[in-house]
mmCIF file of C-alpha atoms and ligand atoms in Angstrom:
data_model
loop_
_atom_site.group_PDB
_atom_site.id
_atom_site.type_symbol
_atom_site.label_atom_id
_atom_site.label_comp_id
_atom_site.label_asym_id
_atom_site.label_seq_id
_atom_site.Cartn_x
_atom_site.Cartn_y
_atom_site.Cartn_z
ATOM 1 C CA MET A 222 -15.643 -23.934 0.512
ATOM 2 C CA THR A 223 -12.707 -22.395 2.331
ATOM 3 C CA HIS A 224 -10.561 -25.555 2.001
ATOM 4 C CA ALA A 225 -10.807 -25.499 -1.788
ATOM 5 C CA MET A 226 -9.880 -21.829 -2.108
ATOM 6 C CA PRO A 227 -6.082 -21.541 -1.926
ATOM 7 C CA HIS A 228 -5.218 -23.493 -5.085
ATOM 8 C CA HIS A 229 -8.131 -22.318 -7.151
ATOM 9 C CA ALA A 230 -8.377 -18.681 -6.147
ATOM 10 C CA ASP A 231 -8.093 -16.374 -9.141
ATOM 11 C CA HIS A 232 -4.855 -14.578 -8.503
ATOM 12 C CA THR A 233 -4.801 -13.071 -11.996
ATOM 13 C CA ARG A 234 -7.570 -10.594 -11.147
ATOM 14 C CA GLY A 235 -5.059 -7.835 -11.631
ATOM 15 C CA ILE A 236 -1.416 -7.375 -10.780
ATOM 16 C CA HIS A 237 -0.472 -3.810 -9.946
ATOM 17 C CA ILE A 238 3.109 -3.045 -8.940
ATOM 18 C CA HIS A 239 3.749 0.079 -6.863
ATOM 19 C CA PRO A 240 7.479 0.612 -6.232
ATOM 20 C CA SER A 241 8.240 2.311 -2.932
ATOM 21 C CA ILE A 242 10.727 5.158 -3.172
ATOM 22 C CA LEU A 243 11.747 4.473 0.434
ATOM 23 C CA SER A 244 14.585 2.405 -1.050
ATOM 24 C CA ALA A 245 15.462 5.010 -3.718
ATOM 25 C CA ASP A 246 18.197 7.630 -3.526
ATOM 26 C CA PHE A 247 16.461 10.596 -1.866
ATOM 27 C CA ALA A 248 19.078 13.004 -3.247
ATOM 28 C CA ARG A 249 18.110 12.087 -6.824
ATOM 29 C CA LEU A 250 14.355 11.519 -6.626
ATOM 30 C CA ALA A 251 13.446 12.784 -10.109
ATOM 31 C CA GLU A 252 15.982 10.430 -11.714
ATOM 32 C CA GLU A 253 14.845 7.563 -9.503
ATOM 33 C CA LEU A 254 11.225 8.146 -10.566
ATOM 34 C CA ALA A 255 12.287 8.037 -14.215
ATOM 35 C CA ARG A 256 13.664 4.514 -13.663
ATOM 36 C CA ILE A 257 10.219 3.026 -12.906
ATOM 37 C CA GLY A 258 8.277 3.989 -16.011
ATOM 38 C CA SER A 259 6.523 0.597 -16.140
ATOM 39 C CA ALA A 260 5.124 0.956 -12.599
ATOM 40 C CA ASP A 261 1.376 1.266 -12.074
ATOM 41 C CA ALA A 262 1.943 3.985 -9.450
ATOM 42 C CA VAL A 263 4.682 5.225 -7.148
ATOM 43 C CA HIS A 264 4.296 4.412 -3.438
ATOM 44 C CA VAL A 265 5.413 7.219 -1.133
ATOM 45 C CA ASP A 266 6.046 6.375 2.529
ATOM 46 C CA VAL A 267 5.402 9.308 4.862
ATOM 47 C CA MET A 268 6.701 8.646 8.397
ATOM 48 C CA ASP A 269 6.591 11.027 11.360
ATOM 49 C CA ASN A 270 8.855 9.317 13.923
ATOM 50 C CA HIS A 271 5.809 8.906 16.219
ATOM 51 C CA PHE A 272 3.500 6.377 14.592
ATOM 52 C CA VAL A 273 6.641 4.529 13.484
ATOM 53 C CA PRO A 274 10.235 4.875 14.745
ATOM 54 C CA ASN A 275 11.486 6.442 11.513
ATOM 55 C CA LEU A 276 11.253 9.810 9.776
ATOM 56 C CA THR A 277 11.083 10.230 6.000
ATOM 57 C CA LEU A 278 9.368 13.078 4.181
ATOM 58 C CA GLY A 279 6.243 15.195 4.268
ATOM 59 C CA LEU A 280 3.998 17.423 2.208
ATOM 60 C CA PRO A 281 6.657 19.652 0.536
ATOM 61 C CA VAL A 282 8.497 16.630 -0.829
ATOM 62 C CA VAL A 283 5.231 15.014 -1.962
ATOM 63 C CA GLN A 284 4.428 18.246 -3.826
ATOM 64 C CA ALA A 285 7.863 18.118 -5.464
ATOM 65 C CA ILE A 286 7.317 14.471 -6.445
ATOM 66 C CA ARG A 287 3.944 15.462 -7.924
ATOM 67 C CA SER A 288 5.742 17.927 -10.197
ATOM 68 C CA ALA A 289 8.436 15.416 -11.140
ATOM 69 C CA THR A 290 6.335 12.482 -12.408
ATOM 70 C CA ASP A 291 3.163 11.641 -14.286
ATOM 71 C CA LEU A 292 2.872 8.319 -12.455
ATOM 72 C CA PRO A 293 -0.097 8.095 -10.082
ATOM 73 C CA LEU A 294 0.924 8.848 -6.482
ATOM 74 C CA ASP A 295 0.023 6.241 -3.840
ATOM 75 C CA ILE A 296 0.656 7.959 -0.514
ATOM 76 C CA HIS A 297 1.104 5.737 2.563
ATOM 77 C CA LEU A 298 0.810 7.820 5.706
ATOM 78 C CA MET A 299 2.523 6.294 8.733
ATOM 79 C CA ILE A 300 1.713 9.275 10.923
ATOM 80 C CA GLU A 301 -0.238 10.012 14.076
ATOM 81 C CA ASP A 302 -3.356 12.183 13.884
ATOM 82 C CA ALA A 303 -4.147 11.167 10.328
ATOM 83 C CA ASP A 304 -7.533 12.909 10.557
ATOM 84 C CA ARG A 305 -5.758 16.238 10.707
ATOM 85 C CA TRP A 306 -3.042 15.752 8.085
ATOM 86 C CA ALA A 307 -4.242 13.286 5.452
ATOM 87 C CA PRO A 308 -6.584 15.633 3.519
ATOM 88 C CA GLU A 309 -3.659 17.896 2.574
ATOM 89 C CA TYR A 310 -2.060 15.017 0.678
ATOM 90 C CA ALA A 311 -5.238 14.624 -1.353
ATOM 91 C CA GLU A 312 -5.129 18.326 -2.132
ATOM 92 C CA ALA A 313 -1.506 17.935 -3.274
ATOM 93 C CA GLY A 314 -2.803 15.843 -6.162
ATOM 94 C CA ALA A 315 -2.233 12.294 -4.939
ATOM 95 C CA GLU A 316 -4.387 9.675 -6.679
ATOM 96 C CA SER A 317 -4.716 7.726 -3.438
ATOM 97 C CA VAL A 318 -4.090 8.567 0.211
ATOM 98 C CA THR A 319 -3.838 5.720 2.721
ATOM 99 C CA PHE A 320 -4.036 6.367 6.456
ATOM 100 C CA HIS A 321 -3.595 3.828 9.238
ATOM 101 C CA ALA A 322 -6.746 2.709 11.044
ATOM 102 C CA GLU A 323 -4.670 2.724 14.234
ATOM 103 C CA ALA A 324 -3.950 6.448 13.769
ATOM 104 C CA SER A 325 -7.430 7.690 12.882
ATOM 105 C CA GLY A 326 -10.094 8.684 15.374
ATOM 106 C CA ALA A 327 -12.825 8.868 12.719
ATOM 107 C CA PRO A 328 -11.891 6.686 9.746
ATOM 108 C CA ILE A 329 -15.244 6.916 7.981
ATOM 109 C CA ARG A 330 -15.258 10.707 8.147
ATOM 110 C CA LEU A 331 -11.635 10.800 7.000
ATOM 111 C CA ALA A 332 -12.250 8.457 4.062
ATOM 112 C CA ARG A 333 -15.136 10.680 2.956
ATOM 113 C CA GLU A 334 -12.954 13.787 3.244
ATOM 114 C CA LEU A 335 -10.282 12.199 1.068
ATOM 115 C CA ARG A 336 -12.815 11.286 -1.602
ATOM 116 C CA ALA A 337 -14.327 14.774 -1.417
ATOM 117 C CA ARG A 338 -10.862 16.155 -2.183
ATOM 118 C CA GLY A 339 -10.563 13.988 -5.270
ATOM 119 C CA ALA A 340 -8.365 11.166 -3.985
ATOM 120 C CA GLN A 341 -9.038 7.482 -3.585
ATOM 121 C CA ALA A 342 -9.416 6.639 0.091
ATOM 122 C CA GLY A 343 -7.096 3.978 1.481
ATOM 123 C CA MET A 344 -6.930 2.481 4.944
ATOM 124 C CA ALA A 345 -4.005 0.446 6.271
ATOM 125 C CA LEU A 346 -3.797 -2.152 9.033
ATOM 126 C CA LYS A 347 -0.631 -3.168 10.856
ATOM 127 C CA PRO A 348 0.099 -6.920 10.821
ATOM 128 C CA ALA A 349 -1.524 -7.611 14.206
ATOM 129 C CA THR A 350 -4.632 -5.475 13.623
ATOM 130 C CA ALA A 351 -7.684 -7.583 12.765
ATOM 131 C CA VAL A 352 -9.661 -6.735 9.642
ATOM 132 C CA GLU A 353 -13.032 -7.913 10.981
ATOM 133 C CA PRO A 354 -13.959 -4.698 12.877
ATOM 134 C CA TYR A 355 -13.642 -2.770 9.596
ATOM 135 C CA LEU A 356 -15.582 -5.034 7.229
ATOM 136 C CA ASP A 357 -18.747 -2.958 7.459
ATOM 137 C CA MET A 358 -16.950 0.186 6.251
ATOM 138 C CA LEU A 359 -15.378 -1.303 3.101
ATOM 139 C CA THR A 360 -17.817 0.652 0.931
ATOM 140 C CA GLU A 361 -16.176 3.840 2.239
ATOM 141 C CA LEU A 362 -12.792 2.744 0.868
ATOM 142 C CA ASP A 363 -11.108 2.410 -2.513
ATOM 143 C CA LEU A 364 -8.085 0.574 -1.126
ATOM 144 C CA LEU A 365 -7.370 -1.657 1.858
ATOM 145 C CA LEU A 366 -3.675 -2.037 2.735
ATOM 146 C CA LEU A 367 -2.677 -5.055 4.792
ATOM 147 C CA MET A 368 0.881 -4.529 6.036
ATOM 148 C CA THR A 369 3.068 -7.603 5.632
ATOM 149 C CA VAL A 370 5.841 -6.178 7.841
ATOM 150 C CA GLU A 371 5.691 -3.968 10.894
ATOM 151 C CA PRO A 372 5.696 -0.512 9.294
ATOM 152 C CA GLY A 373 8.732 1.727 9.558
ATOM 153 C CA PHE A 374 11.535 0.298 7.468
ATOM 154 C CA GLY A 375 12.262 -1.219 4.084
ATOM 155 C CA GLY A 376 14.054 -4.509 3.613
ATOM 156 C CA GLN A 377 12.268 -6.534 6.307
ATOM 157 C CA PRO A 378 11.150 -10.144 5.720
ATOM 158 C CA PHE A 379 7.562 -10.864 4.606
ATOM 159 C CA LEU A 380 5.321 -11.897 7.520
ATOM 160 C CA GLU A 381 3.622 -15.148 6.480
ATOM 161 C CA VAL A 382 1.348 -14.802 9.504
ATOM 162 C CA VAL A 383 -0.631 -12.129 7.611
ATOM 163 C CA LEU A 384 -1.679 -14.511 4.786
ATOM 164 C CA PRO A 385 -4.884 -15.742 6.494
ATOM 165 C CA LYS A 386 -5.996 -12.127 6.996
ATOM 166 C CA ILE A 387 -5.408 -11.429 3.287
ATOM 167 C CA ARG A 388 -7.603 -14.448 2.446
ATOM 168 C CA ARG A 389 -10.361 -13.316 4.807
ATOM 169 C CA ALA A 390 -10.274 -9.779 3.427
ATOM 170 C CA ARG A 391 -10.471 -11.129 -0.149
ATOM 171 C CA GLU A 392 -13.478 -13.276 0.726
ATOM 172 C CA ALA A 393 -15.211 -10.303 2.348
ATOM 173 C CA LEU A 394 -14.472 -8.033 -0.626
ATOM 174 C CA ASP A 395 -15.687 -10.593 -3.147
ATOM 175 C CA GLY A 396 -18.774 -11.223 -1.031
ATOM 176 C CA SER A 397 -19.618 -7.541 -0.740
ATOM 177 C CA GLY A 398 -19.166 -6.845 -4.436
ATOM 178 C CA THR A 399 -17.433 -3.572 -3.527
ATOM 179 C CA PRO A 400 -14.516 -2.749 -5.841
ATOM 180 C CA VAL A 401 -11.780 -2.183 -3.263
ATOM 181 C CA ALA A 402 -8.120 -2.735 -4.151
ATOM 182 C CA LEU A 403 -6.345 -5.108 -1.754
ATOM 183 C CA GLN A 404 -2.776 -3.917 -1.293
ATOM 184 C CA VAL A 405 0.125 -5.614 0.477
ATOM 185 C CA ASP A 406 3.282 -3.787 1.561
ATOM 186 C CA GLY A 407 6.452 -5.156 3.086
ATOM 187 C CA GLY A 408 8.819 -7.952 2.113
ATOM 188 C CA ILE A 409 7.318 -8.350 -1.372
ATOM 189 C CA THR A 410 9.900 -10.033 -3.627
ATOM 190 C CA ALA A 411 9.885 -12.454 -6.557
ATOM 191 C CA ASP A 412 9.894 -15.195 -3.887
ATOM 192 C CA THR A 413 6.929 -13.965 -1.813
ATOM 193 C CA ILE A 414 4.636 -12.174 -4.281
ATOM 194 C CA LEU A 415 2.897 -15.331 -5.541
ATOM 195 C CA ARG A 416 1.780 -16.302 -2.034
ATOM 196 C CA ALA A 417 0.316 -12.839 -1.486
ATOM 197 C CA ALA A 418 -1.366 -12.938 -4.913
ATOM 198 C CA GLU A 419 -2.846 -16.396 -4.280
ATOM 199 C CA ALA A 420 -4.183 -15.170 -0.947
ATOM 200 C CA GLY A 421 -6.039 -12.437 -2.816
ATOM 201 C CA ALA A 422 -3.904 -9.292 -2.994
ATOM 202 C CA ASP A 423 -3.949 -7.349 -6.265
ATOM 203 C CA VAL A 424 -1.722 -4.348 -5.532
ATOM 204 C CA PHE A 425 1.879 -5.011 -4.508
ATOM 205 C CA VAL A 426 4.250 -2.486 -2.978
ATOM 206 C CA ALA A 427 7.923 -3.303 -3.379
ATOM 207 C CA GLY A 428 10.797 -1.153 -2.203
ATOM 208 C CA SER A 429 14.069 -3.024 -1.906
ATOM 209 C CA ALA A 430 13.054 -5.599 -4.557
ATOM 210 C CA VAL A 431 12.754 -2.782 -7.124
ATOM 211 C CA TYR A 432 15.296 -0.165 -6.092
ATOM 212 C CA GLY A 433 17.807 -2.725 -4.854
ATOM 213 C CA ALA A 434 17.988 -4.099 -8.407
ATOM 214 C CA ASP A 435 20.372 -2.810 -11.074
ATOM 215 C CA ASP A 436 17.412 -2.278 -13.415
ATOM 216 C CA PRO A 437 14.252 -1.284 -11.501
ATOM 217 C CA ASP A 438 11.988 -1.605 -14.556
ATOM 218 C CA ALA A 439 13.244 -5.137 -15.170
ATOM 219 C CA ALA A 440 12.604 -5.935 -11.500
ATOM 220 C CA ILE A 441 9.011 -4.702 -11.875
ATOM 221 C CA ASP A 442 8.571 -7.039 -14.850
ATOM 222 C CA GLY A 443 10.042 -9.902 -12.823
ATOM 223 C CA LEU A 444 7.574 -9.248 -10.005
ATOM 224 C CA ARG A 445 4.637 -9.204 -12.437
ATOM 225 C CA ARG A 446 5.664 -12.556 -13.885
ATOM 226 C CA ALA A 447 6.301 -14.084 -10.456
ATOM 227 C CA ALA A 448 2.843 -12.966 -9.287
ATOM 228 C CA LEU A 449 1.208 -14.902 -12.116
ATOM 229 C CA GLY A 450 2.944 -18.092 -10.957
HETATM 230 C C1 LIG B 528 7.526 0.028 5.310
HETATM 231 C C2 LIG B 528 6.964 0.759 4.099
HETATM 232 C C3 LIG B 528 7.151 0.023 2.841
HETATM 233 C C4 LIG B 528 8.589 -0.243 2.469
HETATM 234 C C5 LIG B 528 8.626 -1.597 1.864
HETATM 235 O O1 LIG B 528 6.993 0.561 6.461
HETATM 236 O O2 LIG B 528 5.578 0.995 4.270
HETATM 237 O O3 LIG B 528 6.473 0.661 1.769
HETATM 238 O O4 LIG B 528 9.129 0.665 1.550
HETATM 239 O O5 LIG B 528 9.944 -1.957 1.626
HETATM 240 P P1 LIG B 528 10.299 -3.448 1.222
HETATM 241 O O6 LIG B 528 9.617 -3.729 -0.078
HETATM 242 O O7 LIG B 528 11.796 -3.402 1.097
HETATM 243 O O8 LIG B 528 9.826 -4.344 2.328
HETATM 244 ZN ZN1 LIG B 529 4.470 1.704 2.487
#
C-alpha cells in the first residue's frame, strides 16, 4: 500500500496558505498585513533567542497585530518554557497557538490549556524530531507543524529529508480519523509546495516566497496553483 501512495495521494484535500510576516517590513506591519488579504491566516513567528538563535517579537506586538487585522492569527512559538508562556497568546485572541514539542514539559496539559482558552492547539516538531512518539496524542491537537527547515530564520532551503515524516504523519492522521491540520513551514515556494502537498501537508507557511514578491497576494495565488500541481 505504501508504494502506491505518492502518485495517488489526494493532495487537493485543502490548500491553506499562511504567509509569515517574518519576511515583512516590521516598521510597517499594518500595511504589510493589508497586502495579504487572500491569505487563509497570518503566521506570526515568535522567537526568544534561546530556543532558536534569533529574536523577533512577543506578546505586545501580537496584541497590536490582533488589532490591525481580521485575518486569523497562526502563532508559531519558537520559545523555551512554552508551558509557561503559550496560554497568554491564546488569551490575546489568536485562532491557533503552536508550541514546540522540544520546548514543552507537558504537551498534553498545554494543548488542553490552549483549547480551554479558546485557541486551536498546535504542536511543532523540528526537522530531526520523530513524529512517532507523539502519534497517540494527536486527538489533543488541532494542528501538527512539521518544520521543513531548522527553525530560526526565513529564506532557508526546503529540507527534502522531512518528506517521509510528512507522509507518515498523513497516514497516521488519516488512519486515526482525527481532523488535525498538517502544516509545513520553511522553504515553501512555488517549486517545493507540490512535493509537500503530495506528501500530505494541507497548511503551508511561506515567508520569503510571499513577502519577497512584488505582489504578495499574487504570490499567494501562485502558491495555491502550484500546490494543486
Ligand atoms: C522559520 C519560521 C518560518 C519562516 C519561513 O523558523 O518558522 O515561519 O518565516 O520563512 P521561509 O518561507 O522564507 O522559509
Ligand atoms: Zn514559523
